[in-house]
PDB file of C-alpha atoms in Angstrom:
ATOM      1  CA  MET A   1      25.419   9.216  -2.190  1.00  0.00           C
ATOM      2  CA  GLY A   2      21.914   9.454  -3.682  1.00  0.00           C
ATOM      3  CA  ARG A   3      20.798   8.763  -7.187  1.00  0.00           C
ATOM      4  CA  LYS A   4      20.136  11.707  -9.471  1.00  0.00           C
ATOM      5  CA  LEU A   5      16.616  11.629 -10.896  1.00  0.00           C
ATOM      6  CA  SER A   6      15.866  12.813 -14.401  1.00  0.00           C
ATOM      7  CA  TYR A   7      13.333  15.591 -14.996  1.00  0.00           C
ATOM      8  CA  SER A   8      10.676  13.109 -16.161  1.00  0.00           C
ATOM      9  CA  GLN A   9      11.261  10.898 -13.100  1.00  0.00           C
ATOM     10  CA  LYS A  10      10.780  13.905 -10.826  1.00  0.00           C
ATOM     11  CA  TRP A  11       7.484  14.645 -12.577  1.00  0.00           C
ATOM     12  CA  LEU A  12       6.403  11.014 -12.289  1.00  0.00           C
ATOM     13  CA  PHE A  13       7.221  11.069  -8.578  1.00  0.00           C
ATOM     14  CA  ALA A  14       5.331  14.349  -8.049  1.00  0.00           C
ATOM     15  CA  VAL A  15       2.234  13.137  -9.930  1.00  0.00           C
ATOM     16  CA  VAL A  16       2.113   9.795  -8.103  1.00  0.00           C
ATOM     17  CA  VAL A  17       2.560  11.360  -4.664  1.00  0.00           C
ATOM     18  CA  ALA A  18       0.029  14.122  -5.402  1.00  0.00           C
ATOM     19  CA  SER A  19      -2.558  11.649  -6.658  1.00  0.00           C
ATOM     20  CA  SER A  20      -2.157   9.458  -3.584  1.00  0.00           C
ATOM     21  CA  VAL A  21      -2.472  12.473  -1.282  1.00  0.00           C
ATOM     22  CA  LEU A  22      -5.413  14.102  -3.076  1.00  0.00           C
ATOM     23  CA  ALA A  23      -7.528  11.219  -4.362  1.00  0.00           C
ATOM     24  CA  LEU A  24      -8.458   9.571  -1.047  1.00  0.00           C
ATOM     25  CA  PRO A  25      -9.753  12.732   0.684  1.00  0.00           C
ATOM     26  CA  LEU A  26     -11.597  13.717  -2.497  1.00  0.00           C
ATOM     27  CA  ALA A  27     -13.201  10.280  -2.652  1.00  0.00           C
ATOM     28  CA  ALA A  28     -14.208  10.594   1.006  1.00  0.00           C
ATOM     29  CA  LEU A  29     -15.794  14.000   0.392  1.00  0.00           C
ATOM     30  CA  ILE A  30     -17.747  12.724  -2.603  1.00  0.00           C
ATOM     31  CA  GLU A  31     -18.944   9.729  -0.582  1.00  0.00           C
ATOM     32  CA  LEU A  32     -19.906  11.970   2.332  1.00  0.00           C
ATOM     33  CA  PHE A  33     -21.932  14.534   0.392  1.00  0.00           C
ATOM     34  CA  SER A  34     -23.513  12.490  -2.380  1.00  0.00           C
ATOM     35  CA  ASP A  35     -25.509   9.289  -2.546  1.00  0.00           C
ATOM     36  CA  LYS A  36     -25.979   9.158  -6.323  1.00  0.00           C
ATOM     37  CA  PRO A  37     -24.741   6.068  -8.188  1.00  0.00           C
ATOM     38  CA  ALA A  38     -22.420   8.145 -10.377  1.00  0.00           C
ATOM     39  CA  ALA A  39     -20.763   9.596  -7.269  1.00  0.00           C
ATOM     40  CA  ILE A  40     -20.145   6.100  -5.935  1.00  0.00           C
ATOM     41  CA  ILE A  41     -18.448   5.097  -9.206  1.00  0.00           C
ATOM     42  CA  ILE A  42     -16.308   8.253  -9.155  1.00  0.00           C
ATOM     43  CA  CYS A  43     -15.442   7.525  -5.522  1.00  0.00           C
ATOM     44  CA  LEU A  44     -14.352   3.979  -6.392  1.00  0.00           C
ATOM     45  CA  LEU A  45     -12.239   5.227  -9.319  1.00  0.00           C
ATOM     46  CA  LEU A  46     -10.543   7.813  -7.102  1.00  0.00           C
ATOM     47  CA  MET A  47      -9.849   5.158  -4.486  1.00  0.00           C
ATOM     48  CA  CYS A  48      -8.295   2.905  -7.153  1.00  0.00           C
ATOM     49  CA  ILE A  49      -6.097   5.780  -8.345  1.00  0.00           C
ATOM     50  CA  ALA A  50      -5.028   6.599  -4.791  1.00  0.00           C
ATOM     51  CA  LEU A  51      -4.323   2.986  -3.844  1.00  0.00           C
ATOM     52  CA  SER A  52      -2.380   2.389  -7.063  1.00  0.00           C
ATOM     53  CA  SER A  53      -0.294   5.463  -6.313  1.00  0.00           C
ATOM     54  CA  ILE A  54       0.332   4.334  -2.745  1.00  0.00           C
ATOM     55  CA  ILE A  55       1.460   0.920  -4.028  1.00  0.00           C
ATOM     56  CA  VAL A  56       3.872   2.598  -6.462  1.00  0.00           C
ATOM     57  CA  CYS A  57       5.261   4.779  -3.631  1.00  0.00           C
ATOM     58  CA  ALA A  58       5.710   1.693  -1.437  1.00  0.00           C
ATOM     59  CA  TYR A  59       7.512  -0.031  -4.322  1.00  0.00           C
ATOM     60  CA  TRP A  60       9.861   2.936  -4.680  1.00  0.00           C
ATOM     61  CA  PHE A  61      10.472   2.878  -0.920  1.00  0.00           C
ATOM     62  CA  ARG A  62      11.290  -0.835  -1.159  1.00  0.00           C
ATOM     63  CA  GLU A  63      13.634  -0.309  -4.125  1.00  0.00           C
ATOM     64  CA  HIS A  64      15.575   2.460  -2.410  1.00  0.00           C
ATOM     65  CA  SER A  65      15.416   1.430   1.274  1.00  0.00           C
ATOM     66  CA  ARG A  66      15.418  -2.342   1.428  1.00  0.00           C
ATOM     67  CA  PHE A  67      16.477  -2.569   5.085  1.00  0.00           C
ATOM     68  CA  ALA A  68      13.773  -0.184   6.341  1.00  0.00           C
ATOM     69  CA  TYR A  69      11.163  -1.864   4.135  1.00  0.00           C
ATOM     70  CA  GLY A  70      12.210  -5.314   5.398  1.00  0.00           C
ATOM     71  CA  LEU A  71      11.994  -4.105   8.990  1.00  0.00           C
ATOM     72  CA  MET A  72       8.506  -2.744   8.298  1.00  0.00           C
ATOM     73  CA  GLU A  73       7.503  -6.100   6.773  1.00  0.00           C
ATOM     74  CA  PHE A  74       8.751  -7.915   9.860  1.00  0.00           C
ATOM     75  CA  VAL A  75       6.819  -5.639  12.246  1.00  0.00           C
ATOM     76  CA  ILE A  76       3.621  -6.001  10.199  1.00  0.00           C
ATOM     77  CA  ALA A  77       4.029  -9.800  10.122  1.00  0.00           C
ATOM     78  CA  ILE A  78       4.325  -9.902  13.925  1.00  0.00           C
ATOM     79  CA  ALA A  79       1.276  -7.625  14.250  1.00  0.00           C
ATOM     80  CA  VAL A  80      -0.778  -9.877  11.957  1.00  0.00           C
ATOM     81  CA  ILE A  81       0.146 -12.958  13.989  1.00  0.00           C
ATOM     82  CA  VAL A  82      -0.566 -11.297  17.353  1.00  0.00           C
ATOM     83  CA  LEU A  83      -3.901  -9.836  16.223  1.00  0.00           C
ATOM     84  CA  THR A  84      -4.931 -13.160  14.716  1.00  0.00           C
ATOM     85  CA  ILE A  85      -4.284 -14.870  18.061  1.00  0.00           C
ATOM     86  CA  PHE A  86      -6.155 -12.133  19.952  1.00  0.00           C
ATOM     87  CA  MET A  87      -9.097 -12.390  17.522  1.00  0.00           C
ATOM     88  CA  TYR A  88      -9.211 -16.137  18.131  1.00  0.00           C
ATOM     89  CA  VAL A  89      -9.195 -15.594  21.908  1.00  0.00           C
ATOM     90  CA  ALA A  90     -11.903 -12.904  21.682  1.00  0.00           C
ATOM     91  CA  ASN A  91     -14.100 -15.179  19.554  1.00  0.00           C
ATOM     92  CA  ALA A  92     -13.627 -18.036  22.028  1.00  0.00           C
ATOM     93  CA  ARG A  93     -15.105 -15.973  24.882  1.00  0.00           C
ATOM     94  CA  PRO A  94     -18.879 -15.893  25.454  1.00  0.00           C
ATOM     95  CA  GLN A  95     -20.633 -13.206  23.390  1.00  0.00           C
ATOM     96  CA  SER A  96     -22.128 -11.629  26.528  1.00  0.00           C
ATOM     97  CA  ASP A  97     -18.671 -10.885  27.931  1.00  0.00           C
ATOM     98  CA  GLU A  98     -18.268  -7.077  27.776  1.00  0.00           C
ATOM     99  CA  TYR A  99     -14.468  -7.320  27.699  1.00  0.00           C
ATOM    100  CA  ALA A 100     -14.608  -9.645  24.699  1.00  0.00           C
ATOM    101  CA  MET A 101     -16.915  -7.254  22.821  1.00  0.00           C
ATOM    102  CA  HIS A 102     -14.591  -4.313  23.526  1.00  0.00           C
ATOM    103  CA  LEU A 103     -11.556  -6.366  22.504  1.00  0.00           C
ATOM    104  CA  LYS A 104     -13.252  -7.396  19.244  1.00  0.00           C
ATOM    105  CA  GLY A 105     -13.958  -3.758  18.390  1.00  0.00           C
ATOM    106  CA  ILE A 106     -10.356  -2.709  18.917  1.00  0.00           C
ATOM    107  CA  ILE A 107      -8.912  -5.723  17.109  1.00  0.00           C
ATOM    108  CA  SER A 108     -11.272  -5.509  14.138  1.00  0.00           C
ATOM    109  CA  SER A 109     -10.247  -1.917  13.330  1.00  0.00           C
ATOM    110  CA  GLN A 110      -6.553  -2.785  13.629  1.00  0.00           C
ATOM    111  CA  TYR A 111      -7.108  -5.968  11.659  1.00  0.00           C
ATOM    112  CA  LEU A 112      -8.736  -3.953   8.875  1.00  0.00           C
ATOM    113  CA  THR A 113      -5.650  -1.740   8.731  1.00  0.00           C
ATOM    114  CA  LEU A 114      -3.424  -4.800   8.509  1.00  0.00           C
ATOM    115  CA  GLN A 115      -5.586  -6.273   5.751  1.00  0.00           C
ATOM    116  CA  ILE A 116      -5.159  -3.047   3.771  1.00  0.00           C
ATOM    117  CA  LEU A 117      -1.393  -3.186   4.359  1.00  0.00           C
ATOM    118  CA  ALA A 118      -1.408  -6.808   3.189  1.00  0.00           C
ATOM    119  CA  GLY A 119      -3.128  -5.690  -0.011  1.00  0.00           C
ATOM    120  CA  LEU A 120      -0.469  -3.013  -0.503  1.00  0.00           C
ATOM    121  CA  TYR A 121       2.235  -5.613   0.077  1.00  0.00           C
ATOM    122  CA  ILE A 122       0.735  -7.853  -2.594  1.00  0.00           C
ATOM    123  CA  GLY A 123       0.677  -4.869  -4.958  1.00  0.00           C
ATOM    124  CA  VAL A 124       4.361  -4.145  -4.306  1.00  0.00           C
ATOM    125  CA  ARG A 125       5.204  -7.808  -4.902  1.00  0.00           C
ATOM    126  CA  GLY A 126       3.264  -7.619  -8.160  1.00  0.00           C
ATOM    127  CA  LEU A 127       5.269  -4.591  -9.293  1.00  0.00           C
ATOM    128  CA  ASP A 128       8.474  -6.352  -8.302  1.00  0.00           C
ATOM    129  CA  ASN A 129       7.539  -9.408 -10.364  1.00  0.00           C
ATOM    130  CA  ILE A 130       6.646  -7.196 -13.350  1.00  0.00           C
ATOM    131  CA  GLY A 131      10.005  -5.441 -13.000  1.00  0.00           C
ATOM    132  CA  GLN A 132      11.943  -8.688 -12.815  1.00  0.00           C
ATOM    133  CA  ALA A 133      10.148 -10.004 -15.909  1.00  0.00           C
ATOM    134  CA  LEU A 134      10.779  -6.797 -17.875  1.00  0.00           C
ATOM    135  CA  ARG A 135      14.438  -6.711 -16.871  1.00  0.00           C
ATOM    136  CA  ARG A 136      14.876 -10.169 -18.414  1.00  0.00           C
ATOM    137  CA  ARG A 137      13.517  -8.957 -21.754  1.00  0.00           C
ATOM    138  CA  ASP A 138      15.380  -6.827 -24.238  1.00  0.00           C
ATOM    139  CA  GLY A 139      14.158  -3.243 -24.128  1.00  0.00           C
ATOM    140  CA  GLY A 140      12.024  -3.581 -21.013  1.00  0.00           C
ATOM    141  CA  SER A 141      14.870  -2.918 -18.620  1.00  0.00           C
ATOM    142  CA  GLU A 142      15.323   0.729 -19.610  1.00  0.00           C
ATOM    143  CA  PHE A 143      11.661   1.576 -18.999  1.00  0.00           C
ATOM    144  CA  TRP A 144      11.576  -0.259 -15.663  1.00  0.00           C
ATOM    145  CA  ASP A 145      14.766   1.434 -14.459  1.00  0.00           C
ATOM    146  CA  TRP A 146      13.126   4.771 -15.275  1.00  0.00           C
ATOM    147  CA  PHE A 147       9.814   3.781 -13.646  1.00  0.00           C
ATOM    148  CA  SER A 148      11.448   2.521 -10.442  1.00  0.00           C
ATOM    149  CA  LEU A 149      13.334   5.838 -10.170  1.00  0.00           C
ATOM    150  CA  GLY A 150      16.644   4.116 -10.821  1.00  0.00           C
ATOM    151  CA  SER A 151      19.476   5.767 -12.641  1.00  0.00           C
ATOM    152  CA  TYR A 152      19.844   4.803 -16.257  1.00  0.00           C
TER     153      TYR A 152
END
């Protein structure tokens, strides 16, 4: 039994998903083909739009699929702990060790991904805190129920 979205909620969902899908590749293309300062600013703005949209999508996923989101959080937490331990071990080896250098390369790219996911998690927590604060106020609850794709 799913929730029925209003017409405006469907539009909000479509705009947020489209902006997250389109803004990052567009930013990458601008960065790739232009080295002008204005292009760099446009690239940063597009990345902010895309990341904000991804955070909103993750928040919606959390609101509507708490178990799956919690499972994802657990898996990411384990990955962060394991990669942190591996990074410590790789840094403890001598710098001339070829295995250690290869291990550092693999771990650093995965660690970057986890750092980005951690940033997204913080963004989702921020939206959750905003929602909880608005739900405690008179009048804010209706907007937040609409924004979080809840039925109202």
